[in-house]
Amino acid sequence: MAREKIAHTMDLPPAQVAPNVFPLDWRAATKRMEEIWDASQREYWDPKKLPWDTFDASRYTWEEREAIAYWWSVLSVFDASAPPVFAAALIKTYEAHEEDPVRRCFFSVTRDEQNHEQMCGLAITKLLEAPSYLQYEPKTDVGRKAKRNVEWLYYNGARYWEGYKTAVPKYSLAVLFSSFLMGEIAAATIFHQMAEHCTEPVFKEAFRSIGRDEGRHMAICMTLMERDYPKMDVSDKSLITKQIRAGFLFLSGVLFEPPVEFWDIPADFIANQRAIEEVARNAGFYIPEYEPKKENWKNAMLNLKAVLDKYGIPFPAIPEVGITGQEVRDVDLEDIIPVF
Ligand SMILES: [Fe+2]
Ligand SMILES: [Fe+2]
């Protein structure tokens, strides 16, 4: 049915109110956000332009190549889902008529995460001479174990998209940011550590760039929290507590070890992962061992806790890394909105 015409009945059309597809204004109230956007323009990098000419995969044994490609594959389970995840958040900033610099910052995160995904792809393709582990025919026992683990991580990771899509329109940006932030804090730390210890120039530089990107993403989340949390609804606070617990469980998959009560993985998954990581580590590809990983993850949680404490948001108990707090039970993959 054709829409009834109204222009002949009034001088000006009715005002367009959010949520609708886009704001027609370039309001800028948060100065810090403009600075972060400028930094993202300055610090932009192209994965293809890294010093790939210095990289010779045949310098490594097949076991080592399979082990290093495994780590990039684990990362890609998170980073290859980040572009659509942030693209959805970007659309939300338009629908919600966010300020202009906030829209641009979300655009920059989407673009950065696409870069991270490209980097995973370049590393995996060169190491395996195949477009992914899923299409790769393993050459050693390390590769066979790695491929099976990757298939299980992919199965688990793929399950959260439906939940995310329903969460985005349901929650305010303030709630969405809480789970984004946790991923960014931990990611910024781990990439800086890996950049510091990695011996392969092309990977070292990639980690440095990715770590810098994640640092900016963290700043974007923090800036929005500072803007929105003081006026936040009380009902949102308990939701955030639950989100943090869910985010911990989800992101442990890449930043720590996947907790088995949440991740649906075979009994030998973790033992195999530890063995694979050992091979990569011995080849000069630094992956923190169990204790340093735990320490890093714990520090990220404590940093986040300090932020939430300021706004009176209860922190969940995270016994896995020795943090006491509010008990959160029955976290489901369907409930989570964290990204990397
Ligand atoms: Fe990322
Ligand atoms: Fe990020």
XYZ file of C-alpha atoms and ligand atoms in Angstrom:
342
model
C 0.000 0.000 0.000
C 1.347 3.365 -0.957
C 2.178 5.671 1.919
C -0.231 8.538 2.249
C 1.272 11.835 1.143
C 1.441 14.543 3.787
C 3.523 17.333 2.284
C 0.465 19.248 1.113
C -0.990 19.264 4.643
C 1.866 20.912 6.541
C 4.735 23.288 6.107
C 7.455 21.059 7.663
C 7.557 17.257 8.046
C 7.444 15.655 11.526
C 10.798 15.431 13.306
C 12.761 12.199 12.830
C 13.457 10.593 16.193
C 15.925 7.870 17.139
C 16.051 4.986 16.652
C 15.960 5.375 12.927
C 18.561 4.702 10.341
C 20.706 7.798 10.612
C 21.154 11.140 12.299
C 21.506 14.175 10.070
C 23.898 15.973 12.326
C 27.532 16.031 13.313
C 27.237 16.778 17.002
C 30.523 16.441 18.887
C 30.389 16.559 22.679
C 33.147 14.135 23.676
C 36.494 15.662 22.792
C 38.511 12.606 23.804
C 36.713 10.601 21.121
C 37.920 12.999 18.425
C 41.511 12.499 19.634
C 41.176 8.719 19.466
C 39.810 8.967 15.940
C 42.789 11.148 14.916
C 45.137 8.553 16.413
C 43.413 5.806 14.436
C 44.042 7.726 11.221
C 47.693 8.286 12.097
C 48.330 4.726 13.221
C 46.597 2.955 10.382
C 48.619 0.030 9.027
C 48.311 -2.413 6.181
C 48.995 -6.109 6.948
C 50.102 -6.654 3.342
C 52.843 -4.045 3.728
C 54.571 -5.732 6.673
C 58.122 -6.964 5.889
C 56.869 -10.228 4.346
C 60.024 -10.420 2.220
C 61.901 -11.302 5.430
C 59.536 -14.188 6.153
C 60.432 -17.660 4.952
C 58.051 -20.338 6.217
C 60.406 -23.097 5.025
C 62.825 -22.020 7.742
C 60.483 -23.854 10.147
C 59.731 -27.569 10.332
C 56.197 -28.657 9.417
C 55.445 -29.299 13.077
C 56.469 -25.742 13.907
C 54.469 -24.298 11.027
C 51.397 -26.220 12.133
C 51.868 -25.101 15.737
C 52.285 -21.405 14.887
C 49.359 -21.542 12.456
C 47.316 -23.060 15.289
C 47.813 -19.983 17.441
C 46.779 -17.677 14.585
C 43.753 -19.895 14.034
C 42.723 -19.645 17.673
C 43.013 -15.874 17.390
C 41.002 -15.858 14.176
C 38.068 -17.593 15.876
C 37.748 -14.281 17.744
C 39.158 -11.769 15.271
C 37.327 -13.079 12.215
C 34.036 -12.605 14.043
C 34.977 -9.106 15.195
C 34.329 -7.248 11.884
C 30.634 -8.219 11.685
C 30.277 -7.783 15.448
C 31.591 -4.207 15.317
C 29.810 -3.476 12.056
C 26.554 -4.244 13.892
C 27.632 -1.958 16.737
C 28.489 0.741 14.168
C 24.964 0.534 12.745
C 23.636 0.874 16.261
C 25.581 4.115 16.800
C 23.815 5.518 13.717
C 20.389 4.258 14.731
C 20.850 5.664 18.220
C 21.979 9.020 16.743
C 25.288 8.922 18.561
C 27.680 11.838 18.298
C 29.711 12.081 15.109
C 33.114 11.207 16.679
C 31.565 8.164 18.388
C 30.267 6.921 15.031
C 33.696 7.406 13.510
C 35.420 5.609 16.371
C 33.192 2.575 15.892
C 33.962 2.719 12.205
C 37.689 2.673 13.059
C 37.260 -0.391 15.295
C 35.448 -2.230 12.511
C 38.265 -1.354 10.111
C 40.988 -2.337 12.621
C 39.392 -5.687 13.350
C 39.203 -6.355 9.626
C 42.956 -5.770 9.561
C 43.473 -8.218 12.400
C 41.459 -10.771 10.520
C 43.545 -10.186 7.386
C 46.696 -10.678 9.425
C 45.445 -14.046 10.719
C 44.654 -15.054 7.155
C 48.047 -14.027 5.778
C 49.949 -15.858 8.524
C 47.865 -19.042 8.286
C 47.927 -19.152 4.492
C 51.681 -18.779 4.301
C 52.380 -21.239 7.099
C 50.011 -23.968 5.963
C 49.985 -23.276 2.218
C 46.220 -23.673 2.563
C 43.471 -21.056 3.029
C 42.624 -22.341 6.525
C 43.104 -25.215 8.924
C 39.700 -26.515 7.893
C 40.960 -27.130 4.331
C 44.438 -28.202 5.366
C 45.668 -31.778 5.242
C 47.892 -32.125 8.365
C 51.404 -33.377 7.786
C 52.304 -34.331 11.359
C 50.605 -35.394 14.548
C 50.844 -31.794 15.833
C 48.846 -30.662 12.798
C 46.209 -33.376 13.248
C 45.623 -32.384 16.869
C 45.642 -28.703 15.958
C 43.091 -29.144 13.183
C 40.723 -31.019 15.480
C 41.022 -28.306 18.154
C 40.383 -25.580 15.573
C 37.240 -27.367 14.387
C 35.915 -27.465 17.964
C 36.754 -23.808 18.623
C 35.021 -22.817 15.401
C 31.949 -24.846 16.349
C 31.770 -23.053 19.720
C 32.544 -19.589 18.376
C 29.955 -19.841 15.619
C 27.212 -20.477 18.162
C 27.301 -17.001 19.638
C 26.326 -14.992 16.560
C 22.572 -15.518 16.930
C 22.747 -14.423 20.573
C 24.759 -11.367 19.653
C 22.336 -10.296 16.947
C 19.437 -10.354 19.390
C 21.506 -8.615 22.101
C 22.518 -5.584 20.022
C 19.068 -4.010 19.662
C 18.067 -5.072 23.187
C 20.870 -3.469 25.203
C 22.075 0.096 25.494
C 25.523 0.945 24.195
C 26.589 1.297 27.841
C 25.915 -2.385 28.479
C 27.490 -3.490 25.218
C 30.642 -1.522 26.028
C 31.203 -3.316 29.322
C 31.850 -6.600 27.583
C 33.811 -5.007 24.757
C 36.150 -3.417 27.250
C 37.236 -6.641 28.888
C 38.372 -8.101 25.602
C 40.258 -4.954 24.725
C 42.089 -4.708 28.054
C 43.351 -8.274 27.911
C 44.082 -8.159 24.188
C 46.173 -5.009 24.484
C 48.328 -6.710 27.137
C 48.791 -10.042 25.416
C 49.785 -8.502 22.077
C 52.348 -6.246 23.666
C 53.854 -9.252 25.451
C 53.937 -11.263 22.263
C 55.504 -8.394 20.311
C 58.213 -8.067 22.919
C 59.264 -11.715 22.885
C 58.575 -12.790 19.322
C 61.652 -13.462 17.158
C 60.036 -13.360 13.691
C 60.149 -9.718 12.434
C 56.894 -9.810 10.505
C 54.955 -11.238 13.456
C 56.674 -8.901 15.884
C 55.557 -5.893 13.898
C 52.028 -7.254 13.475
C 51.703 -7.778 17.229
C 52.938 -4.278 17.890
C 50.355 -2.811 15.524
C 47.518 -5.008 16.773
C 48.399 -4.181 20.386
C 48.303 -0.469 19.588
C 44.901 -0.876 17.899
C 43.517 -2.743 20.908
C 44.809 0.020 23.173
C 42.724 2.533 21.198
C 39.682 0.272 21.337
C 40.110 0.164 25.075
C 40.245 3.970 25.205
C 37.021 4.192 23.167
C 35.205 1.912 25.600
C 36.547 3.771 28.635
C 35.552 7.151 27.227
C 32.014 5.995 26.614
C 31.762 4.439 30.044
C 32.900 7.690 31.638
C 30.261 9.522 29.648
C 27.342 7.129 30.211
C 27.853 5.176 33.426
C 27.203 8.013 35.869
C 23.649 8.275 34.521
C 23.063 4.573 34.025
C 19.901 2.679 35.036
C 20.246 0.480 38.125
C 18.765 -2.481 36.217
C 21.642 -2.242 33.745
C 24.144 -2.743 36.552
C 23.197 -6.356 37.308
C 23.158 -7.080 33.599
C 26.729 -5.837 33.350
C 27.836 -8.085 36.220
C 26.448 -11.061 34.298
C 28.035 -9.895 31.050
C 31.445 -9.668 32.663
C 31.229 -13.249 33.890
C 30.071 -14.400 30.445
C 32.835 -12.422 28.775
C 35.434 -13.997 31.035
C 34.280 -17.493 30.108
C 34.140 -16.729 26.410
C 37.417 -14.850 26.048
C 39.281 -17.373 28.182
C 39.207 -19.410 24.976
C 41.962 -17.241 23.523
C 43.419 -15.361 26.467
C 43.667 -18.216 28.956
C 42.283 -21.740 28.482
C 38.689 -22.532 27.522
C 36.722 -23.419 30.701
C 35.140 -26.816 30.041
C 31.879 -26.103 31.862
C 31.145 -23.500 29.206
C 33.096 -24.527 26.112
C 31.937 -27.730 24.488
C 35.327 -29.307 23.743
C 36.848 -32.822 23.823
C 38.531 -34.044 27.037
C 42.035 -33.927 25.506
C 41.618 -30.425 24.023
C 43.596 -28.537 26.648
C 46.417 -31.082 26.896
C 46.760 -31.001 23.111
C 46.718 -27.214 23.050
C 49.475 -27.035 25.657
C 51.612 -29.464 23.647
C 51.045 -27.500 20.415
C 51.898 -24.196 22.100
C 55.117 -25.705 23.410
C 56.194 -26.493 19.845
C 55.425 -22.911 18.742
C 57.260 -21.456 21.746
C 60.376 -23.509 21.020
C 60.312 -22.183 17.459
C 60.630 -18.590 18.754
C 56.915 -17.828 18.625
C 56.286 -16.601 22.120
C 53.025 -17.709 23.706
C 52.773 -17.085 27.445
C 52.706 -20.280 29.532
C 49.873 -21.194 31.895
C 50.925 -19.064 34.888
C 51.779 -15.855 32.979
C 48.553 -16.239 30.973
C 46.614 -16.525 34.207
C 48.418 -13.526 35.679
C 47.692 -11.404 32.596
C 44.033 -12.381 32.619
C 43.741 -11.714 36.326
C 45.274 -8.247 35.939
C 42.873 -7.418 33.109
C 39.981 -8.444 35.376
C 41.300 -6.325 38.246
C 41.681 -3.313 35.949
C 38.126 -3.745 34.794
C 36.977 -4.199 38.386
C 38.577 -0.882 39.331
C 36.590 0.810 36.553
C 33.293 -0.811 37.547
C 33.851 -0.137 41.259
C 33.871 3.573 40.495
C 30.299 3.309 39.255
C 29.061 0.927 41.950
C 28.670 -2.020 39.572
C 29.181 -5.338 41.418
C 31.963 -7.488 39.977
C 31.295 -11.193 39.397
C 33.238 -13.901 41.206
C 36.052 -15.225 38.991
C 37.444 -18.104 41.084
C 39.463 -19.323 38.069
C 41.922 -16.465 38.636
C 41.275 -16.004 42.368
C 38.862 -13.047 42.294
C 35.990 -13.069 44.753
C 32.747 -11.286 44.008
C 29.103 -11.787 43.160
C 28.151 -15.348 42.200
C 26.886 -15.638 38.628
C 25.424 -18.970 37.593
C 24.155 -20.526 34.391
C 25.911 -18.424 31.827
C 24.899 -19.518 28.374
C 26.551 -18.828 25.027
C 23.239 -17.315 24.014
C 23.654 -14.556 26.637
C 27.027 -13.180 25.746
C 28.072 -10.103 23.832
C 31.842 -9.982 24.252
C 34.209 -9.518 21.373
C 37.893 -9.240 20.856
Fe 41.339 -7.417 17.361
Fe 39.662 -4.853 19.406
